[in-house]
PDB file of C-alpha atoms and ligand atoms in Angstrom:
ATOM      1  CA  MET A   1       8.787  41.532 -15.788  1.00 47.00           C
ATOM      2  CA  SER A   2       6.592  39.252 -13.739  1.00 63.00           C
ATOM      3  CA  GLU A   3       7.072  38.877 -10.006  1.00 91.00           C
ATOM      4  CA  ILE A   4       8.836  35.740  -8.847  1.00 98.00           C
ATOM      5  CA  TRP A   5       6.887  32.738  -7.593  1.00 98.00           C
ATOM      6  CA  ARG A   6       6.299  33.173  -3.882  1.00 98.00           C
ATOM      7  CA  ALA A   7       5.299  30.778  -1.111  1.00 99.00           C
ATOM      8  CA  VAL A   8       3.611  32.353   1.916  1.00 99.00           C
ATOM      9  CA  PRO A   9       3.253  29.851   4.777  1.00 99.00           C
ATOM     10  CA  LEU A  10       1.017  30.922   7.650  1.00 98.00           C
ATOM     11  CA  THR A  11       2.214  29.085  10.742  1.00 98.00           C
ATOM     12  CA  ILE A  12       2.695  29.264  14.499  1.00 97.00           C
ATOM     13  CA  PHE A  13       6.147  27.714  13.934  1.00 98.00           C
ATOM     14  CA  PRO A  14       7.851  30.133  11.541  1.00 98.00           C
ATOM     15  CA  GLU A  15      11.220  28.646  12.592  1.00 98.00           C
ATOM     16  CA  MET A  16      10.275  25.524  10.637  1.00 98.00           C
ATOM     17  CA  PHE A  17      10.856  27.525   7.412  1.00 98.00           C
ATOM     18  CA  PRO A  18      12.799  27.359   5.184  1.00 98.00           C
ATOM     19  CA  GLY A  19      13.907  24.140   6.929  1.00 98.00           C
ATOM     20  CA  PRO A  20      14.797  21.597   4.257  1.00 98.00           C
ATOM     21  CA  LEU A  21      13.743  24.078   1.566  1.00 98.00           C
ATOM     22  CA  GLY A  22      16.882  26.059   2.419  1.00 98.00           C
ATOM     23  CA  LEU A  23      19.097  23.214   1.159  1.00 98.00           C
ATOM     24  CA  SER A  24      19.797  21.375  -2.074  1.00 98.00           C
ATOM     25  CA  LEU A  25      17.865  22.260  -5.237  1.00 98.00           C
ATOM     26  CA  ALA A  26      15.162  24.413  -3.619  1.00 98.00           C
ATOM     27  CA  GLY A  27      17.674  26.127  -1.322  1.00 98.00           C
ATOM     28  CA  LYS A  28      20.021  26.992  -4.160  1.00 98.00           C
ATOM     29  CA  ALA A  29      17.131  28.385  -6.192  1.00 98.00           C
ATOM     30  CA  LEU A  30      15.920  30.360  -3.166  1.00 98.00           C
ATOM     31  CA  GLY A  31      19.401  31.865  -2.774  1.00 98.00           C
ATOM     32  CA  GLU A  32      19.446  32.742  -6.467  1.00 98.00           C
ATOM     33  CA  GLY A  33      16.096  34.538  -6.238  1.00 98.00           C
ATOM     34  CA  LYS A  34      14.285  32.054  -8.491  1.00 98.00           C
ATOM     35  CA  TRP A  35      11.503  31.821  -5.917  1.00 98.00           C
ATOM     36  CA  ALA A  36      10.731  33.617  -2.673  1.00 98.00           C
ATOM     37  CA  LEU A  37       9.522  32.640   0.782  1.00 98.00           C
ATOM     38  CA  SER A  38       7.596  35.014   3.056  1.00 98.00           C
ATOM     39  CA  THR A  39       6.692  33.139   6.223  1.00 99.00           C
ATOM     40  CA  ILE A  40       4.008  34.743   8.372  1.00 98.00           C
ATOM     41  CA  ASP A  41       3.675  34.048  12.108  1.00 98.00           C
ATOM     42  CA  ILE A  42      -0.034  33.597  12.854  1.00 98.00           C
ATOM     43  CA  ARG A  43       0.630  34.643  16.459  1.00 98.00           C
ATOM     44  CA  ASP A  44       1.358  38.163  15.202  1.00 98.00           C
ATOM     45  CA  PHE A  45      -2.406  38.403  14.649  1.00 98.00           C
ATOM     46  CA  ALA A  46      -3.391  37.300  18.149  1.00 98.00           C
ATOM     47  CA  THR A  47      -5.189  39.907  20.211  1.00 95.00           C
ATOM     48  CA  ASP A  48      -4.371  38.912  23.790  1.00 96.00           C
ATOM     49  CA  LYS A  49      -1.167  39.261  25.748  1.00 97.00           C
ATOM     50  CA  HIS A  50      -0.514  35.499  25.655  1.00 97.00           C
ATOM     51  CA  ARG A  51      -0.677  35.616  21.840  1.00 97.00           C
ATOM     52  CA  SER A  52      -3.082  32.673  21.816  1.00 97.00           C
ATOM     53  CA  VAL A  53      -4.505  31.558  18.499  1.00 97.00           C
ATOM     54  CA  ASP A  54      -6.661  28.600  19.554  1.00 97.00           C
ATOM     55  CA  ASP A  55      -9.563  27.807  21.830  1.00 96.00           C
ATOM     56  CA  THR A  56     -11.606  24.822  23.024  1.00 96.00           C
ATOM     57  CA  PRO A  57     -13.934  23.176  20.477  1.00 96.00           C
ATOM     58  CA  ALA A  58     -17.578  24.215  20.436  1.00 97.00           C
ATOM     59  CA  GLY A  59     -19.583  21.127  21.369  1.00 97.00           C
ATOM     60  CA  GLY A  60     -16.737  19.732  23.422  1.00 97.00           C
ATOM     61  CA  GLY A  61     -14.190  17.065  22.635  1.00 95.00           C
ATOM     62  CA  ALA A  62     -10.452  16.685  22.546  1.00 94.00           C
ATOM     63  CA  GLY A  63      -7.855  19.226  21.501  1.00 94.00           C
ATOM     64  CA  MET A  64      -7.992  22.834  20.486  1.00 96.00           C
ATOM     65  CA  VAL A  65      -9.262  24.658  17.405  1.00 97.00           C
ATOM     66  CA  MET A  66      -7.587  27.566  15.624  1.00 97.00           C
ATOM     67  CA  ARG A  67      -9.736  30.666  15.889  1.00 97.00           C
ATOM     68  CA  ALA A  68     -11.433  31.926  12.715  1.00 98.00           C
ATOM     69  CA  ASP A  69     -10.772  35.603  13.406  1.00 98.00           C
ATOM     70  CA  ILE A  70      -7.049  35.132  13.901  1.00 98.00           C
ATOM     71  CA  ALA A  71      -6.574  32.738  10.984  1.00 98.00           C
ATOM     72  CA  ALA A  72      -8.575  35.145   8.784  1.00 98.00           C
ATOM     73  CA  ALA A  73      -6.427  38.113   9.795  1.00 98.00           C
ATOM     74  CA  SER A  74      -3.295  36.218   8.756  1.00 98.00           C
ATOM     75  CA  ILE A  75      -4.879  35.142   5.440  1.00 98.00           C
ATOM     76  CA  ASP A  76      -5.995  38.698   4.703  1.00 98.00           C
ATOM     77  CA  ALA A  77      -2.502  40.035   5.394  1.00 98.00           C
ATOM     78  CA  ALA A  78      -0.973  37.434   3.058  1.00 98.00           C
ATOM     79  CA  ARG A  79      -3.550  38.128   0.336  1.00 98.00           C
ATOM     80  CA  GLY A  80      -2.897  41.844   0.579  1.00 98.00           C
ATOM     81  CA  ALA A  81       0.729  41.208  -0.345  1.00 98.00           C
ATOM     82  CA  MET A  82       0.047  38.776  -3.209  1.00 98.00           C
ATOM     83  CA  PRO A  83      -1.663  38.999  -6.640  1.00 98.00           C
ATOM     84  CA  ALA A  84      -5.452  38.506  -6.469  1.00 98.00           C
ATOM     85  CA  ASP A  85      -5.323  35.128  -8.257  1.00 98.00           C
ATOM     86  CA  THR A  86      -3.012  33.533  -5.657  1.00 98.00           C
ATOM     87  CA  PRO A  87      -4.606  30.321  -4.296  1.00 98.00           C
ATOM     88  CA  THR A  88      -5.001  29.961  -0.537  1.00 99.00           C
ATOM     89  CA  ILE A  89      -4.595  26.361   0.591  1.00 99.00           C
ATOM     90  CA  TYR A  90      -5.213  24.770   3.971  1.00 98.00           C
ATOM     91  CA  LEU A  91      -3.105  21.626   4.412  1.00 98.00           C
ATOM     92  CA  SER A  92      -5.262  18.933   5.930  1.00 97.00           C
ATOM     93  CA  PRO A  93      -5.724  15.155   5.721  1.00 97.00           C
ATOM     94  CA  ARG A  94      -9.347  15.937   4.819  1.00 96.00           C
ATOM     95  CA  GLY A  95      -8.332  17.816   1.667  1.00 98.00           C
ATOM     96  CA  THR A  96      -8.329  16.887  -2.006  1.00 98.00           C
ATOM     97  CA  PRO A  97      -5.281  14.687  -2.652  1.00 98.00           C
ATOM     98  CA  LEU A  98      -2.367  16.624  -4.157  1.00 98.00           C
ATOM     99  CA  THR A  99      -1.487  15.499  -7.682  1.00 97.00           C
ATOM    100  CA  GLN A 100       1.313  16.341 -10.092  1.00 96.00           C
ATOM    101  CA  ALA A 101      -1.319  18.005 -12.300  1.00 96.00           C
ATOM    102  CA  ARG A 102      -2.280  20.404  -9.468  1.00 98.00           C
ATOM    103  CA  VAL A 103       1.395  20.970  -8.666  1.00 98.00           C
ATOM    104  CA  ARG A 104       1.958  21.992 -12.303  1.00 98.00           C
ATOM    105  CA  GLU A 105      -0.943  24.466 -12.113  1.00 98.00           C
ATOM    106  CA  LEU A 106       0.312  25.945  -8.846  1.00 98.00           C
ATOM    107  CA  ALA A 107       3.859  26.270 -10.188  1.00 98.00           C
ATOM    108  CA  ALA A 108       2.508  28.122 -13.241  1.00 98.00           C
ATOM    109  CA  GLY A 109       0.725  30.715 -11.066  1.00 98.00           C
ATOM    110  CA  PRO A 110       2.021  33.585  -8.935  1.00 98.00           C
ATOM    111  CA  GLY A 111       2.630  31.409  -5.856  1.00 98.00           C
ATOM    112  CA  VAL A 112       0.698  29.969  -2.923  1.00 99.00           C
ATOM    113  CA  ILE A 113      -0.588  31.030   0.481  1.00 99.00           C
ATOM    114  CA  LEU A 114      -0.437  27.986   2.758  1.00 99.00           C
ATOM    115  CA  LEU A 115      -2.344  27.858   6.014  1.00 98.00           C
ATOM    116  CA  CYS A 116      -0.625  25.350   8.294  1.00 98.00           C
ATOM    117  CA  GLY A 117      -2.874  23.931  10.985  1.00 94.00           C
ATOM    118  CA  ARG A 118      -1.913  22.560  14.371  1.00 82.00           C
ATOM    119  CA  PHE A 119      -4.262  21.324  17.064  1.00 75.00           C
ATOM    120  CA  GLU A 120      -7.463  19.550  16.059  1.00 87.00           C
ATOM    121  CA  GLY A 121      -8.096  21.883  13.169  1.00 94.00           C
ATOM    122  CA  VAL A 122      -9.208  25.334  12.090  1.00 97.00           C
ATOM    123  CA  ASP A 123     -12.636  26.853  12.693  1.00 98.00           C
ATOM    124  CA  GLN A 124     -14.618  25.853   9.584  1.00 98.00           C
ATOM    125  CA  ARG A 125     -16.020  29.373   9.174  1.00 98.00           C
ATOM    126  CA  VAL A 126     -12.685  30.806   8.063  1.00 98.00           C
ATOM    127  CA  LEU A 127     -12.298  28.104   5.390  1.00 98.00           C
ATOM    128  CA  ASP A 128     -15.811  28.859   4.100  1.00 98.00           C
ATOM    129  CA  ALA A 129     -15.659  32.647   4.370  1.00 98.00           C
ATOM    130  CA  ARG A 130     -12.239  32.966   2.703  1.00 98.00           C
ATOM    131  CA  LYS A 131     -12.905  30.183   0.154  1.00 98.00           C
ATOM    132  CA  VAL A 132      -9.828  28.254   1.192  1.00 98.00           C
ATOM    133  CA  GLU A 133      -8.947  25.134  -0.807  1.00 98.00           C
ATOM    134  CA  GLU A 134      -8.128  22.053   1.323  1.00 98.00           C
ATOM    135  CA  VAL A 135      -5.287  19.844   0.145  1.00 98.00           C
ATOM    136  CA  SER A 136      -3.929  16.568   1.560  1.00 98.00           C
ATOM    137  CA  ILE A 137      -0.525  15.126   0.746  1.00 98.00           C
ATOM    138  CA  GLY A 138      -1.611  11.575   1.545  1.00 98.00           C
ATOM    139  CA  ASP A 139      -3.780   9.264   3.600  1.00 97.00           C
ATOM    140  CA  TYR A 140      -1.936   9.561   6.894  1.00 96.00           C
ATOM    141  CA  VAL A 141      -2.012  12.149   9.639  1.00 96.00           C
ATOM    142  CA  LEU A 142       0.850  14.558  10.378  1.00 96.00           C
ATOM    143  CA  SER A 143       1.064  16.556  13.583  1.00 95.00           C
ATOM    144  CA  GLY A 144       0.778  19.800  11.667  1.00 96.00           C
ATOM    145  CA  GLY A 145       0.536  21.289   8.202  1.00 98.00           C
ATOM    146  CA  GLU A 146       4.092  22.634   8.021  1.00 98.00           C
ATOM    147  CA  LEU A 147       5.716  19.493   6.621  1.00 98.00           C
ATOM    148  CA  ALA A 148       2.853  19.099   4.144  1.00 98.00           C
ATOM    149  CA  ALA A 149       3.330  22.739   3.068  1.00 98.00           C
ATOM    150  CA  GLN A 150       7.028  22.064   2.541  1.00 98.00           C
ATOM    151  CA  VAL A 151       6.225  19.026   0.409  1.00 98.00           C
ATOM    152  CA  LEU A 152       3.884  21.117  -1.741  1.00 98.00           C
ATOM    153  CA  ILE A 153       6.405  23.964  -2.072  1.00 98.00           C
ATOM    154  CA  ASP A 154       9.227  21.595  -2.997  1.00 98.00           C
ATOM    155  CA  ALA A 155       7.108  19.913  -5.676  1.00 98.00           C
ATOM    156  CA  CYS A 156       6.283  23.333  -7.198  1.00 98.00           C
ATOM    157  CA  VAL A 157       9.741  24.899  -6.934  1.00 98.00           C
ATOM    158  CA  ARG A 158      11.494  22.148  -8.867  1.00 98.00           C
ATOM    159  CA  LEU A 159       9.185  22.883 -11.827  1.00 98.00           C
ATOM    160  CA  LEU A 160       9.978  26.619 -11.926  1.00 98.00           C
ATOM    161  CA  PRO A 161      11.978  27.799 -14.944  1.00 97.00           C
ATOM    162  CA  GLY A 162      15.728  27.500 -14.421  1.00 96.00           C
ATOM    163  CA  VAL A 163      15.485  25.529 -11.167  1.00 97.00           C
ATOM    164  CA  ALA A 164      15.898  21.868 -12.111  1.00 95.00           C
ATOM    165  CA  GLY A 165      18.034  22.473 -15.189  1.00 78.00           C
ATOM    166  CA  ASN A 166      17.429  19.084 -16.740  1.00 66.00           C
ATOM    167  CA  GLU A 167      14.132  19.400 -18.608  1.00 64.00           C
ATOM    168  CA  VAL A 168      14.466  15.891 -20.073  1.00 53.00           C
ATOM    169  CA  SER A 169      14.572  14.181 -16.692  1.00 62.00           C
ATOM    170  CA  LEU A 170      11.520  16.210 -15.616  1.00 61.00           C
ATOM    171  CA  ALA A 171       9.576  15.140 -18.691  1.00 60.00           C
ATOM    172  CA  GLU A 172      10.434  11.461 -18.330  1.00 52.00           C
ATOM    173  CA  GLU A 173       9.834  10.978 -14.639  1.00 63.00           C
ATOM    174  CA  SER A 174       6.940   9.339 -12.845  1.00 63.00           C
ATOM    175  CA  PHE A 175       3.480  10.828 -13.383  1.00 60.00           C
ATOM    176  CA  ALA A 176       4.506  13.154 -16.216  1.00 56.00           C
ATOM    177  CA  GLY A 177       3.464  10.329 -18.554  1.00 65.00           C
ATOM    178  CA  SER A 178       1.553   8.487 -15.836  1.00 83.00           C
ATOM    179  CA  LEU A 179       3.815   5.411 -15.738  1.00 95.00           C
ATOM    180  CA  LEU A 180       6.142   5.016 -12.763  1.00 96.00           C
ATOM    181  CA  GLU A 181       9.774   5.740 -13.505  1.00 95.00           C
ATOM    182  CA  TYR A 182      12.041   3.029 -14.933  1.00 97.00           C
ATOM    183  CA  PRO A 183      15.003   1.835 -12.797  1.00 97.00           C
ATOM    184  CA  HIS A 184      18.381   3.578 -13.003  1.00 98.00           C
ATOM    185  CA  TYR A 185      21.879   2.074 -12.967  1.00 98.00           C
ATOM    186  CA  THR A 186      25.441   3.374 -13.001  1.00 98.00           C
ATOM    187  CA  ARG A 187      28.978   2.012 -12.518  1.00 96.00           C
ATOM    188  CA  PRO A 188      30.230  -0.436 -11.397  1.00 98.00           C
ATOM    189  CA  ARG A 189      28.986  -2.692 -14.157  1.00 98.00           C
ATOM    190  CA  GLU A 190      28.728  -5.586 -11.708  1.00 98.00           C
ATOM    191  CA  TRP A 191      28.071  -5.168  -7.970  1.00 98.00           C
ATOM    192  CA  GLU A 192      27.516  -7.948  -5.415  1.00 98.00           C
ATOM    193  CA  GLY A 193      26.931 -10.352  -8.250  1.00 98.00           C
ATOM    194  CA  ARG A 194      24.314  -8.113  -9.874  1.00 98.00           C
ATOM    195  CA  ALA A 195      25.059  -7.058 -13.441  1.00 98.00           C
ATOM    196  CA  ILE A 196      23.536  -4.113 -15.283  1.00 98.00           C
ATOM    197  CA  ALA A 197      21.208  -5.323 -18.071  1.00 98.00           C
ATOM    198  CA  GLU A 198      23.235  -5.833 -21.279  1.00 98.00           C
ATOM    199  CA  VAL A 199      20.850  -3.687 -23.304  1.00 98.00           C
ATOM    200  CA  LEU A 200      21.796  -0.590 -21.283  1.00 98.00           C
ATOM    201  CA  LEU A 201      25.428  -1.043 -22.343  1.00 98.00           C
ATOM    202  CA  SER A 202      24.566  -1.763 -25.983  1.00 98.00           C
ATOM    203  CA  GLY A 203      24.439   1.828 -27.193  1.00 98.00           C
ATOM    204  CA  ASP A 204      21.233   0.972 -29.099  1.00 98.00           C
ATOM    205  CA  HIS A 205      18.990   3.850 -28.062  1.00 98.00           C
ATOM    206  CA  GLU A 206      15.846   2.404 -29.548  1.00 98.00           C
ATOM    207  CA  LYS A 207      16.278  -0.888 -27.703  1.00 98.00           C
ATOM    208  CA  ILE A 208      17.129   0.970 -24.500  1.00 98.00           C
ATOM    209  CA  ALA A 209      13.976   3.082 -24.751  1.00 98.00           C
ATOM    210  CA  LYS A 210      11.888  -0.064 -25.326  1.00 98.00           C
ATOM    211  CA  TRP A 211      13.490  -1.843 -22.345  1.00 98.00           C
ATOM    212  CA  ARG A 212      12.903   1.164 -20.073  1.00 98.00           C
ATOM    213  CA  ARG A 213       9.280   1.383 -21.186  1.00 97.00           C
ATOM    214  CA  GLU A 214       8.768  -2.302 -20.325  1.00 98.00           C
ATOM    215  CA  GLN A 215      10.369  -1.838 -16.915  1.00 98.00           C
ATOM    216  CA  ALA A 216       8.197   1.224 -16.239  1.00 97.00           C
ATOM    217  CA  GLU A 217       5.121  -0.768 -17.184  1.00 97.00           C
ATOM    218  CA  ARG A 218       6.169  -3.665 -14.950  1.00 98.00           C
ATOM    219  CA  PHE A 219       6.690  -1.363 -11.936  1.00 98.00           C
ATOM    220  CA  THR A 220       3.388   0.381 -12.589  1.00 97.00           C
ATOM    221  CA  LYS A 221       1.427  -2.875 -12.877  1.00 97.00           C
ATOM    222  CA  GLU A 222       3.019  -4.308  -9.725  1.00 98.00           C
ATOM    223  CA  ARG A 223       3.040  -1.257  -7.481  1.00 98.00           C
ATOM    224  CA  ARG A 224       0.198   0.921  -8.715  1.00 97.00           C
ATOM    225  CA  PRO A 225      -2.533  -1.209 -10.242  1.00 97.00           C
ATOM    226  CA  ASP A 226      -4.824   1.825  -9.860  1.00 94.00           C
ATOM    227  CA  LEU A 227      -2.616   3.942 -12.155  1.00 94.00           C
ATOM    228  CA  TRP A 228      -2.178   1.056 -14.563  1.00 96.00           C
ATOM    229  CA  GLU A 229      -5.953   0.603 -14.914  1.00 95.00           C
ATOM    230  CA  LYS A 230      -6.376   4.332 -15.594  1.00 92.00           C
ATOM    231  CA  LEU A 231      -3.696   4.258 -18.271  1.00 92.00           C
ATOM    232  CA  LYS A 232      -5.179   1.262 -20.020  1.00 87.00           C
ATOM    233  CA  GLY A 233      -8.574   2.950 -20.021  1.00 81.00           C
ATOM    234  CA  ARG A 234      -7.224   5.845 -22.127  1.00 76.00           C
TER     235      ARG A 234
HETATM  236  N1  LIG B 301      -1.863  17.884   8.066  1.00 70.27           N
HETATM  237  C1  LIG B 301      -1.878  16.767   8.799  1.00 70.27           C
HETATM  238  N2  LIG B 301      -1.876  15.688   8.030  1.00 70.27           N
HETATM  239  C2  LIG B 301      -1.850  16.121   6.733  1.00 70.27           C
HETATM  240  C3  LIG B 301      -1.841  15.481   5.477  1.00 70.27           C
HETATM  241  N3  LIG B 301      -1.854  14.160   5.351  1.00 70.27           N
HETATM  242  N4  LIG B 301      -1.831  16.258   4.377  1.00 70.27           N
HETATM  243  C4  LIG B 301      -1.837  17.596   4.480  1.00 70.27           C
HETATM  244  N5  LIG B 301      -1.846  18.248   5.651  1.00 70.27           N
HETATM  245  C5  LIG B 301      -1.844  17.521   6.776  1.00 70.27           C
END
């Protein structure tokens, strides 16, 4: 029996977890033991009576920097409790952009250790010394890594066996096949003068599949010309 997939956030705001991950699909799966969450409070590794984890930046400038020694102590504690091949990720706008392909890899592994930064950043030496991977969830800046960590965890958890239930909808959705997802409709048949496309009510599965493919292509061309170019190049 293999251990269950485990997320280990390292944070100075442990109260932020599980947060939204305690509800809906991820929350239900968490309650059912299909994944596990072991949040670690970085302040537990502080060495002074104020439990401080940051200090002023060498060279001057705005903000505060998380200390290497304290961040490292929290990483080492997390690693000690996880299989050796568990990736350690620092959430940062400077990181490699998160993709569905990386999410799939992470979901297939033993879990993730997620260092959540606050302040201006983390002392670079801990990232180098502990070979920490840097991951960004998009080209915008959050006030801390916790929300980004939750995004990453959610994306992984829904791929775990027995969590999402509907394997077909997982396979068909955006990025699995690289096209954006086709539009969905349900009753009523007409709403505010807008009718559902006849083909969807025709019962002709081949025609429906063709129509959905065309819609997916249209959305992809319009909204993500970058993805569309990549697809055409294949
Ligand atoms: N921390 C702050 N902004 C972030 C982002 N865009 N992605 C990941 N972590 C972050």
